[in-house]
């Protein structure tokens, strides 16, 4: 759980700094940075070649400490050479990449800066993996938070003080990533040395490389819409869409990551040995989805207020994206439960079945709809894509473990959330306070609908009241 602190801190910082960034970065500037970030995600998957995945497998596979050091040094050496090769190739074609990715070859300097960040980030990834597998959480946290603080200070200096726009953001990231890469890699190399075992490297690549196609398909499913929006609309549309996407995505990551660390790490397997395991799985899925949909519903009904609070006026239309992405991610959350059979029956290859068709649906749908409907087509395709993704996962994994999920009351849950959101969207206020009050009223209506509208049983309501009464009583004492 301690390793999640860095992600939570980084996410909180990025949200809190949005009022500053969106006032110094135009939607087009923000769009450029988002496209570059997602491009680096693709390059990272290819250049790291699954070494980060194989690192833990081969590290724990060795009992001798010296052999473990060779695993780390071999992985580090490969990533450094791979990163340098990738940087060299990218730099040689920076104008062509700028034209392809950003639509204008004059942005070649953005590509060069972004490749620098990519190289540093690759090296950091391996160093972070070492601190994780060697169980050094304090060092991991210190370096990660140090990098975050340096990055914030550097970004504010280059963007606010020097007013360098998106270039300033890239400079800030280069400063923080470079310092972190040098310090963390030096720390790792002092302990593990500089050695390369080519036979071990082949085994690590053989283990991790087959996962690249699935990871690329997953990336396409999640992020292809940004590139297509740039192609069929504008960079400004990418910026507005990405900002709206950010809020439900971060909420999704916060809730799911916290839950999955306990669920996929141990609880799911502990329940498997019990006589009523399938019943418990269905109930856990229902209760989790009730909480998850409630959280995304709250975000949706307050979307206008959130965008007004955290973003400059140029980004206001981003509020339209939030509820659709929230709905799509709610469908995607089912994946956590639909894939249980693949884990429990050792058929993990089934986990990748849904990525390619879902990615294809996302790409084709956006190509057809973006020219006419703009970035809102991408938001709607997010809903369709994640629904299809979870549906395919459900049917592909169903034979491994047949669970009677409570689709009846879960359908009601989604119906109440969608219906009440539509009603709330018909009532809008220019003033901040009335908009907040409206949101609170609809949140209370949603709670009443879920509790008394068929989503919960009488026995569950009684247990809920007992728990609430117990909490209130303990506070008084």
C-alpha positions as MATLAB code, in Angstrom:
seq = 'XXXXXXXXXXXXXXXXXXXXXXXXXXXXXXXXXXXXXXXXXXXXXXXXXXXXXXXXXXXXXXXXXXXXXXXXXXXXXXXXXXXXXXXXXXXXXXXXXXXXXXXXXXXXXXXXXXXXXXXXXXXXXXXXXXXXXXXXXXXXXXXXXXXXXXXXXXXXXXXXXXXXXXXXXXXXXXXXXXXXXXXXXXXXXXXXXXXXXXXXXXXXXXXXXXXXXXXXXXXXXXXXXXXXXXXXXXXXXXXXXXXXXXXXXXXXXXXXXXXXXXXXXXXXXXXXXXXXXXXXXXXXXXXXXXXXXXXXXXXXXXXXXXXXXXXXXXXXXXXXXXXXXXXXXXXXXXXXXXXXXXXXXXXXXXXXXXXXXXXXXXXXXXXXXXXXXXXXXXXXXXXXXXXXXXXXXXXXXXXXXXXXXXXXXXXXXXXXXXXXXXXXXXXXXXXXXXXXXXXXXXXXXXXXXXXXXXXXXXXXXXXXXXXXXXXXXXXXX';
ca = [
       0.000    0.000    0.000;
       2.898    2.352    0.739;
       3.962    2.260   -2.919;
       0.573    3.739   -3.867;
       1.436    6.864   -1.870;
       3.600    8.210   -4.674;
       0.851    7.747   -7.275;
      -1.757    9.350   -5.000;
       0.587   12.254   -4.229;
       1.360   12.784   -7.904;
      -2.304   12.651   -8.876;
      -3.288   15.071   -6.117;
      -0.542   17.469   -7.169;
      -1.559   17.340  -10.841;
      -5.183   18.127   -9.896;
      -4.288   20.926   -7.486;
      -1.973   22.541  -10.036;
      -4.557   22.475  -12.834;
      -5.798   26.025  -12.015;
      -2.241   27.222  -12.642;
      -1.401   25.074  -15.656;
      -4.671   25.710  -17.513;
      -4.198   29.468  -17.170;
      -0.703   29.367  -18.628;
      -1.335   26.596  -21.167;
      -3.927   26.909  -23.924;
      -6.053   23.849  -24.781;
      -3.782   23.339  -27.809;
      -0.698   23.408  -25.560;
      -2.336   20.913  -23.218;
      -3.243   18.739  -26.208;
       0.373   18.684  -27.397;
       1.587   17.543  -23.969;
      -1.058   14.822  -23.767;
      -0.225   13.471  -27.235;
       3.482   13.400  -26.360;
       2.781   11.608  -23.074;
       0.691    8.907  -24.769;
       3.297    8.541  -27.529;
       5.930    7.924  -24.865;
       3.670    5.253  -23.360;
       3.747    3.384  -26.677;
       7.510    3.769  -27.117;
       8.061    2.700  -23.494;
       6.249   -0.596  -24.036;
       8.353   -1.354  -27.116;
      11.740   -0.256  -25.752;
      11.460   -1.872  -22.335;
      10.363   -5.111  -24.071;
       8.787   -6.674  -20.984;
      12.035   -6.530  -18.969;
      10.220   -4.759  -16.137;
       7.791   -7.684  -15.945;
      10.502  -10.341  -16.084;
      12.655   -8.544  -13.512;
      10.523   -9.581  -10.526;
      10.067  -13.120  -11.864;
      13.810  -13.779  -12.266;
      14.851  -11.809   -9.174;
      12.690  -13.941   -6.887;
      13.658  -17.042   -8.879;
      17.228  -16.647   -7.630;
      18.040  -17.529   -4.019;
      21.638  -16.317   -4.108;
      22.086  -12.591   -3.463;
      24.886  -12.307   -6.021;
      22.689  -13.869   -8.717;
      19.929  -11.398   -7.869;
      22.351   -8.507   -8.349;
      23.149   -9.809  -11.826;
      19.419   -9.853  -12.656;
      19.125   -6.167  -11.740;
      22.328   -5.068  -13.490;
      21.435   -7.026  -16.637;
      17.961   -5.458  -16.764;
      19.398   -1.984  -16.164;
      22.030   -2.368  -18.877;
      19.477   -3.537  -21.427;
      17.125   -0.632  -20.727;
      19.971    1.913  -20.970;
      21.119    0.529  -24.356;
      17.537    0.132  -25.608;
      16.661    3.654  -24.491;
      19.727    5.149  -26.183;
      18.933    3.288  -29.390;
      15.327    4.473  -29.274;
      16.447    8.042  -28.625;
      18.868    7.939  -31.535;
      16.277    6.597  -33.977;
      13.621    9.036  -32.753;
      15.988   12.000  -32.977;
      16.917   11.025  -36.550;
      13.251   11.159  -37.551;
      12.020   13.909  -35.195;
      10.542   16.016  -38.018;
       8.686   13.045  -39.482;
       7.414   12.016  -36.039;
       6.270   15.580  -35.345;
       4.322   15.630  -38.590;
       2.780   12.217  -37.910;
       1.954   12.699  -34.224;
       1.344   16.446  -33.887;
       0.399   17.269  -37.468;
       3.231   19.758  -38.033;
       6.925   19.050  -38.663;
       7.858   22.384  -37.036;
       7.153   20.731  -33.677;
      10.308   18.595  -34.057;
      11.849   20.196  -30.944;
       8.914   18.880  -28.877;
       9.706   15.370  -30.084;
      13.377   15.708  -29.108;
      12.506   16.957  -25.618;
       9.895   14.246  -25.191;
      12.412   11.544  -26.205;
      14.786   12.853  -23.536;
      12.054   12.443  -20.930;
      11.328    8.953  -22.258;
      14.951    7.823  -21.890;
      15.188    9.112  -18.316;
      11.839    7.568  -17.441;
      12.901    4.155  -18.783;
      15.952    4.154  -16.534;
      13.873    5.295  -13.569;
      11.384    2.460  -14.149;
      14.058   -0.226  -13.730;
      15.553    1.465  -10.666;
      12.108    1.720   -9.095;
      11.498   -1.970   -9.810;
      14.725   -2.799   -7.972;
      13.655   -0.889   -4.881;
      10.273   -2.656   -5.004;
      11.550   -6.233   -5.435;
      14.318   -5.712   -2.864;
      11.673   -4.400   -0.444;
      13.069   -0.925    0.150;
       9.818    1.070    0.393;
      11.295    4.012    2.307;
      13.976    4.620   -0.323;
      11.335    4.222   -3.059;
       9.093    6.825   -1.406;
      11.922    9.291   -0.750;
      13.150    9.215   -4.345;
       9.665    9.302   -5.846;
       8.441   12.193   -3.701;
      11.730   14.016   -4.253;
      11.241   13.686   -7.997;
       7.664   14.979   -7.623;
       8.711   18.050   -5.623;
      11.546   18.891   -8.027;
       9.174   18.454  -10.965;
       6.536   20.769   -9.472;
       9.097   23.479   -8.694;
      10.722   23.208  -12.117;
       7.380   23.235  -13.958;
       6.154   26.295  -12.057;
       9.430   28.098  -12.763;
       9.463   27.370  -16.493;
       5.697   27.806  -17.034;
       4.734   30.606  -14.631;
       7.939   32.602  -14.149;
       9.496   32.232  -17.616;
       6.138   31.699  -19.376;
       7.566   29.109  -21.759;
       4.258   27.289  -22.272;
       4.373   23.586  -23.200;
       8.144   23.749  -23.740;
       8.431   24.856  -20.123;
       6.491   21.782  -18.983;
       8.843   19.555  -20.960;
      11.901   21.340  -19.531;
      10.513   20.840  -16.026;
       9.976   17.133  -16.641;
      13.492   16.787  -18.084;
      14.999   18.375  -14.970;
      13.088   16.165  -12.516;
      13.445   12.946  -14.546;
      17.148   13.472  -15.246;
      18.022   14.110  -11.603;
      15.956   11.119  -10.472;
      17.431    8.863  -13.187;
      21.032    9.727  -12.296;
      20.607    9.439   -8.517;
      18.410    6.306   -8.498;
      20.487    4.463  -11.111;
      23.732    5.349   -9.320;
      22.244    4.001   -6.074;
      21.225    0.772   -7.797;
      24.549    0.305   -9.606;
      26.606    0.883   -6.446;
      24.790   -2.064   -4.865;
      24.404   -4.329   -7.906;
      27.389   -3.415  -10.055;
      27.562   -3.281  -13.864;
      27.346   -6.790  -15.291;
      25.466   -8.321  -18.201;
      24.494  -11.970  -18.443;
      23.405  -12.512  -22.052;
      21.831  -15.913  -21.368;
      19.783  -14.406  -18.551;
      18.824  -11.459  -20.765;
      17.503  -13.837  -23.440;
      15.362  -15.602  -20.836;
      14.017  -12.295  -19.506;
      13.133  -11.116  -23.011;
      11.559  -14.471  -23.846;
       9.401  -14.144  -20.735;
       8.318  -10.528  -21.212;
       8.330  -10.000  -24.980;
       5.127  -12.001  -25.725;
       3.198   -9.566  -23.540;
       4.007   -6.598  -25.795;
       1.138   -7.139  -28.314;
      -1.439   -7.321  -25.504;
      -0.011   -4.200  -23.856;
      -0.056   -2.317  -27.154;
      -3.683   -3.365  -27.741;
      -4.558   -2.233  -24.216;
      -2.853    1.110  -24.864;
      -4.751    1.477  -28.142;
      -8.032    0.716  -26.389;
      -7.377    3.345  -23.717;
      -5.546    6.070  -25.654;
      -6.043    5.780  -29.426;
      -8.862    8.323  -29.299;
      -6.433   11.171  -28.460;
      -4.466   10.590  -31.662;
      -7.650   10.296  -33.704;
      -9.085   13.500  -32.221;
      -5.893   15.282  -33.296;
      -6.264   13.831  -36.794;
      -9.965   14.549  -37.281;
     -10.355   17.635  -35.073;
      -7.745   19.886  -33.432;
      -5.035   19.833  -30.770;
      -7.293   22.097  -28.692;
      -9.963   19.389  -28.781;
      -7.374   16.884  -27.553;
      -6.557   19.194  -24.641;
     -10.189   19.738  -23.619;
     -11.058   16.045  -23.968;
      -7.972   14.944  -22.032;
      -8.713   17.321  -19.178;
     -12.270   16.009  -18.873;
     -11.001   12.419  -19.063;
      -8.469   13.031  -16.287;
     -10.953   13.345  -13.403;
     -12.932   10.073  -13.753;
      -9.748    8.233  -14.733;
      -7.933    9.318  -11.577;
     -10.950    8.417   -9.437;
     -11.039    5.037  -11.172;
      -7.357    4.406  -10.553;
      -7.585    5.467   -6.906;
     -10.532    3.190   -6.092;
      -9.542    0.195   -8.218;
      -5.850    0.219   -7.280;
      -6.657    0.304   -3.569;
      -9.230   -2.466   -3.953;
      -7.155   -4.677   -6.251;
      -4.137   -4.689   -3.957;
      -6.237   -6.529   -1.381;
      -8.576   -8.364   -3.768;
      -6.205   -9.761   -6.401;
      -3.361   -9.980   -3.887;
      -5.058  -12.290   -1.383;
      -8.798  -11.944   -0.682;
      -9.953  -13.461   -3.981;
      -7.861  -16.576   -3.339;
      -8.892  -16.836    0.314;
     -12.578  -16.844   -0.630;
     -11.962  -19.525   -3.301;
     -11.512  -22.213   -0.643;
     -14.866  -21.563    1.019;
     -18.049  -23.523    0.299;
     -20.084  -20.455   -0.700;
     -17.275  -18.830   -2.704;
     -19.392  -18.096   -5.796;
     -22.081  -16.440   -3.679;
     -19.467  -14.294   -1.925;
     -17.880  -13.292   -5.227;
     -21.248  -12.114   -6.550;
     -21.974  -10.129   -3.384;
     -18.544   -8.498   -3.276;
     -18.959   -7.502   -6.926;
     -22.368   -5.949   -6.205;
     -21.221   -4.004   -3.150;
     -18.054   -2.785   -4.841;
     -19.932   -1.670   -7.946;
     -22.474    0.188   -5.799;
     -19.672    2.153   -4.162;
     -17.793    2.662   -7.442;
     -20.840    3.861   -9.418;
     -21.811    6.123   -6.514;
     -18.351    7.740   -6.575;
     -18.418    8.261  -10.354;
     -22.009    9.560  -10.144;
     -20.957   12.157   -7.555;
     -18.115   13.248   -9.819;
     -20.526   13.522  -12.763;
     -23.180   15.639  -11.054;
     -20.494   18.014   -9.775;
     -18.627   18.068  -13.120;
     -19.537   21.657  -13.987;
     -18.450   22.920  -10.569;
     -15.220   20.885  -10.712;
     -14.187   22.267  -14.106;
     -15.045   25.828  -13.034;
     -12.958   25.340   -9.891;
      -9.908   23.643  -11.398;
      -9.656   24.904  -14.976;
      -9.526   28.137  -16.934;
     -12.673   29.227  -18.854;
     -11.225   27.976  -22.170;
     -11.569   24.425  -20.848;
     -15.186   24.695  -19.668;
     -16.601   22.298  -22.272;
     -14.488   19.527  -20.698;
     -17.311   19.045  -18.178;
     -19.326   17.288  -20.913;
     -16.679   14.562  -21.142;
     -16.653   13.641  -17.438;
     -20.020   11.814  -17.098;
     -19.539    9.745  -20.268;
     -16.025    8.657  -19.334;
     -17.295    7.942  -15.794;
     -19.979    5.673  -17.260;
     -17.484    3.933  -19.525;
     -15.061    3.331  -16.660;
     -17.936    1.959  -14.579;
     -18.461   -0.687  -17.265;
     -14.708   -1.304  -17.328;
     -14.672   -1.875  -13.543;
     -16.596   -5.138  -14.084;
     -13.392   -6.535  -15.610;
     -12.008   -6.938  -12.078;
     -14.701   -9.531  -11.333;
     -15.370  -11.054  -14.737;
     -11.738  -12.207  -15.033;
     -11.568  -14.076  -11.701;
     -11.820  -17.495  -13.334;
      -8.741  -16.795  -15.455;
      -6.673  -16.213  -12.308;
      -8.163  -18.994  -10.191;
      -7.947  -21.633  -12.938;
      -4.485  -20.581  -14.219;
      -5.782  -19.509  -17.619;
      -4.369  -15.994  -17.621;
      -4.070  -15.986  -21.426;
      -7.820  -15.284  -21.401;
      -7.111  -11.860  -19.893;
      -5.870  -10.595  -23.257;
      -8.725  -11.873  -25.427;
     -10.848   -8.720  -25.178;
      -8.183   -6.078  -25.823;
      -7.792   -6.404  -29.600;
     -11.525   -6.363  -30.527;
     -12.224   -3.531  -28.056;
      -9.315   -1.506  -29.473;
     -10.606   -2.119  -33.010;
     -14.105   -0.949  -32.039;
     -12.633    2.172  -30.453;
     -10.533    3.047  -33.504;
     -13.193    2.334  -36.144;
     -15.939    4.087  -34.178;
     -13.837    7.206  -33.703;
     -12.821    7.302  -37.377;
     -16.491    7.181  -38.395;
     -17.891    9.612  -35.802;
     -15.176   12.156  -34.992;
     -15.456   14.141  -38.268;
     -19.108   14.883  -37.530;
     -19.370   15.032  -33.721;
     -15.909   16.122  -32.583;
     -14.355   15.048  -29.294;
     -17.754   14.112  -27.811;
     -17.777   11.174  -30.246;
     -14.631    9.929  -28.487;
     -16.396   10.212  -25.124;
     -19.328    8.135  -26.374;
     -16.963    5.601  -27.932;
     -15.290    5.239  -24.533;
     -18.635    4.038  -23.175;
     -19.138    1.607  -26.071;
     -15.535    0.352  -26.007;
     -15.432   -0.425  -22.291;
     -18.861   -2.057  -22.398;
     -17.750   -4.370  -25.218;
     -14.428   -5.023  -23.451;
     -16.121   -6.169  -20.250;
     -18.766   -8.136  -22.175;
     -16.131  -10.112  -24.108;
     -14.190  -10.728  -20.889;
     -17.334  -12.014  -19.191;
     -18.122  -14.579  -21.891;
     -14.487  -15.626  -22.450;
     -13.913  -16.291  -18.729;
     -17.400  -17.565  -17.853;
     -16.600  -21.215  -18.553;
     -13.649  -21.187  -16.167;
     -15.782  -20.068  -13.216;
     -19.544  -19.645  -13.497;
     -20.721  -16.949  -11.074;
     -24.318  -15.747  -10.826;
     -23.648  -12.024  -10.756;
     -26.569   -9.924   -9.541;
     -27.174   -8.232  -12.873;
     -30.755   -7.344  -11.936;
     -29.991   -4.902   -9.190;
     -26.782   -3.767  -10.890;
     -28.857   -2.801  -13.942;
     -31.119   -0.794  -11.639;
     -28.034    0.865  -10.154;
     -26.860    2.019  -13.588;
     -30.395    3.079  -14.570;
     -30.759    5.274  -11.475;
     -27.310    6.806  -12.011;
     -27.940    7.557  -15.697;
     -31.492    8.812  -15.182;
     -30.671   11.114  -12.280;
     -27.630   12.494  -14.072;
     -29.733   13.341  -17.145;
     -32.242   15.123  -14.904;
     -29.469   17.039  -13.146;
     -27.989   18.127  -16.486;
     -31.309   19.793  -17.381;
     -30.869   22.138  -14.426;
     -27.806   24.368  -14.618;
     -26.873   27.498  -12.675;
     -24.315   30.131  -13.563;
     -23.450   30.662   -9.888;
     -21.153   28.224   -8.102;
     -23.098   27.788   -4.834;
     -26.499   26.924   -6.392;
     -24.753   24.411   -8.655;
     -23.161   22.755   -5.615;
     -26.499   22.628   -3.782;
     -28.117   21.069   -6.851;
     -25.400   18.407   -6.913;
     -25.909   17.581   -3.231;
     -29.651   17.181   -3.775;
     -29.138   14.727   -6.651;
     -26.569   12.753   -4.659;
     -29.132   12.359   -1.868;
     -31.767   11.321   -4.415;
     -29.396    8.694   -5.797;
     -28.756    7.294   -2.312;
     -32.497    7.072   -1.635;
     -33.109    5.408   -5.005;
     -30.407    2.793   -4.394;
     -31.442    2.076   -0.808;
     -35.212    1.952   -1.303;
     -35.581    1.375   -5.061;
     -34.783   -2.319   -5.300;
     -30.961   -2.271   -5.261;
     -30.798   -3.413   -1.625;
     -32.778   -5.967    0.389;
     -34.533   -5.344    3.673;
     -31.896   -7.377    5.485;
     -29.077   -5.344    3.897;
     -30.770   -2.101    4.907;
     -31.084   -3.372    8.481;
     -27.409   -4.352    8.593;
     -26.462   -1.000    7.128;
     -28.453    0.845    9.789;
     -26.845   -1.280   12.522;
     -23.385   -0.418   11.226;
     -24.261    3.280   10.988;
     -25.744    3.247   14.494;
     -22.618    1.538   15.832;
     -20.361    4.143   14.249;
     -22.403    7.039   15.639;
     -22.470    5.430   19.087;
     -18.690    4.913   19.109;
     -18.148    8.583   18.192;
     -20.307    9.763   21.073;
     -18.402    7.632   23.556;
];
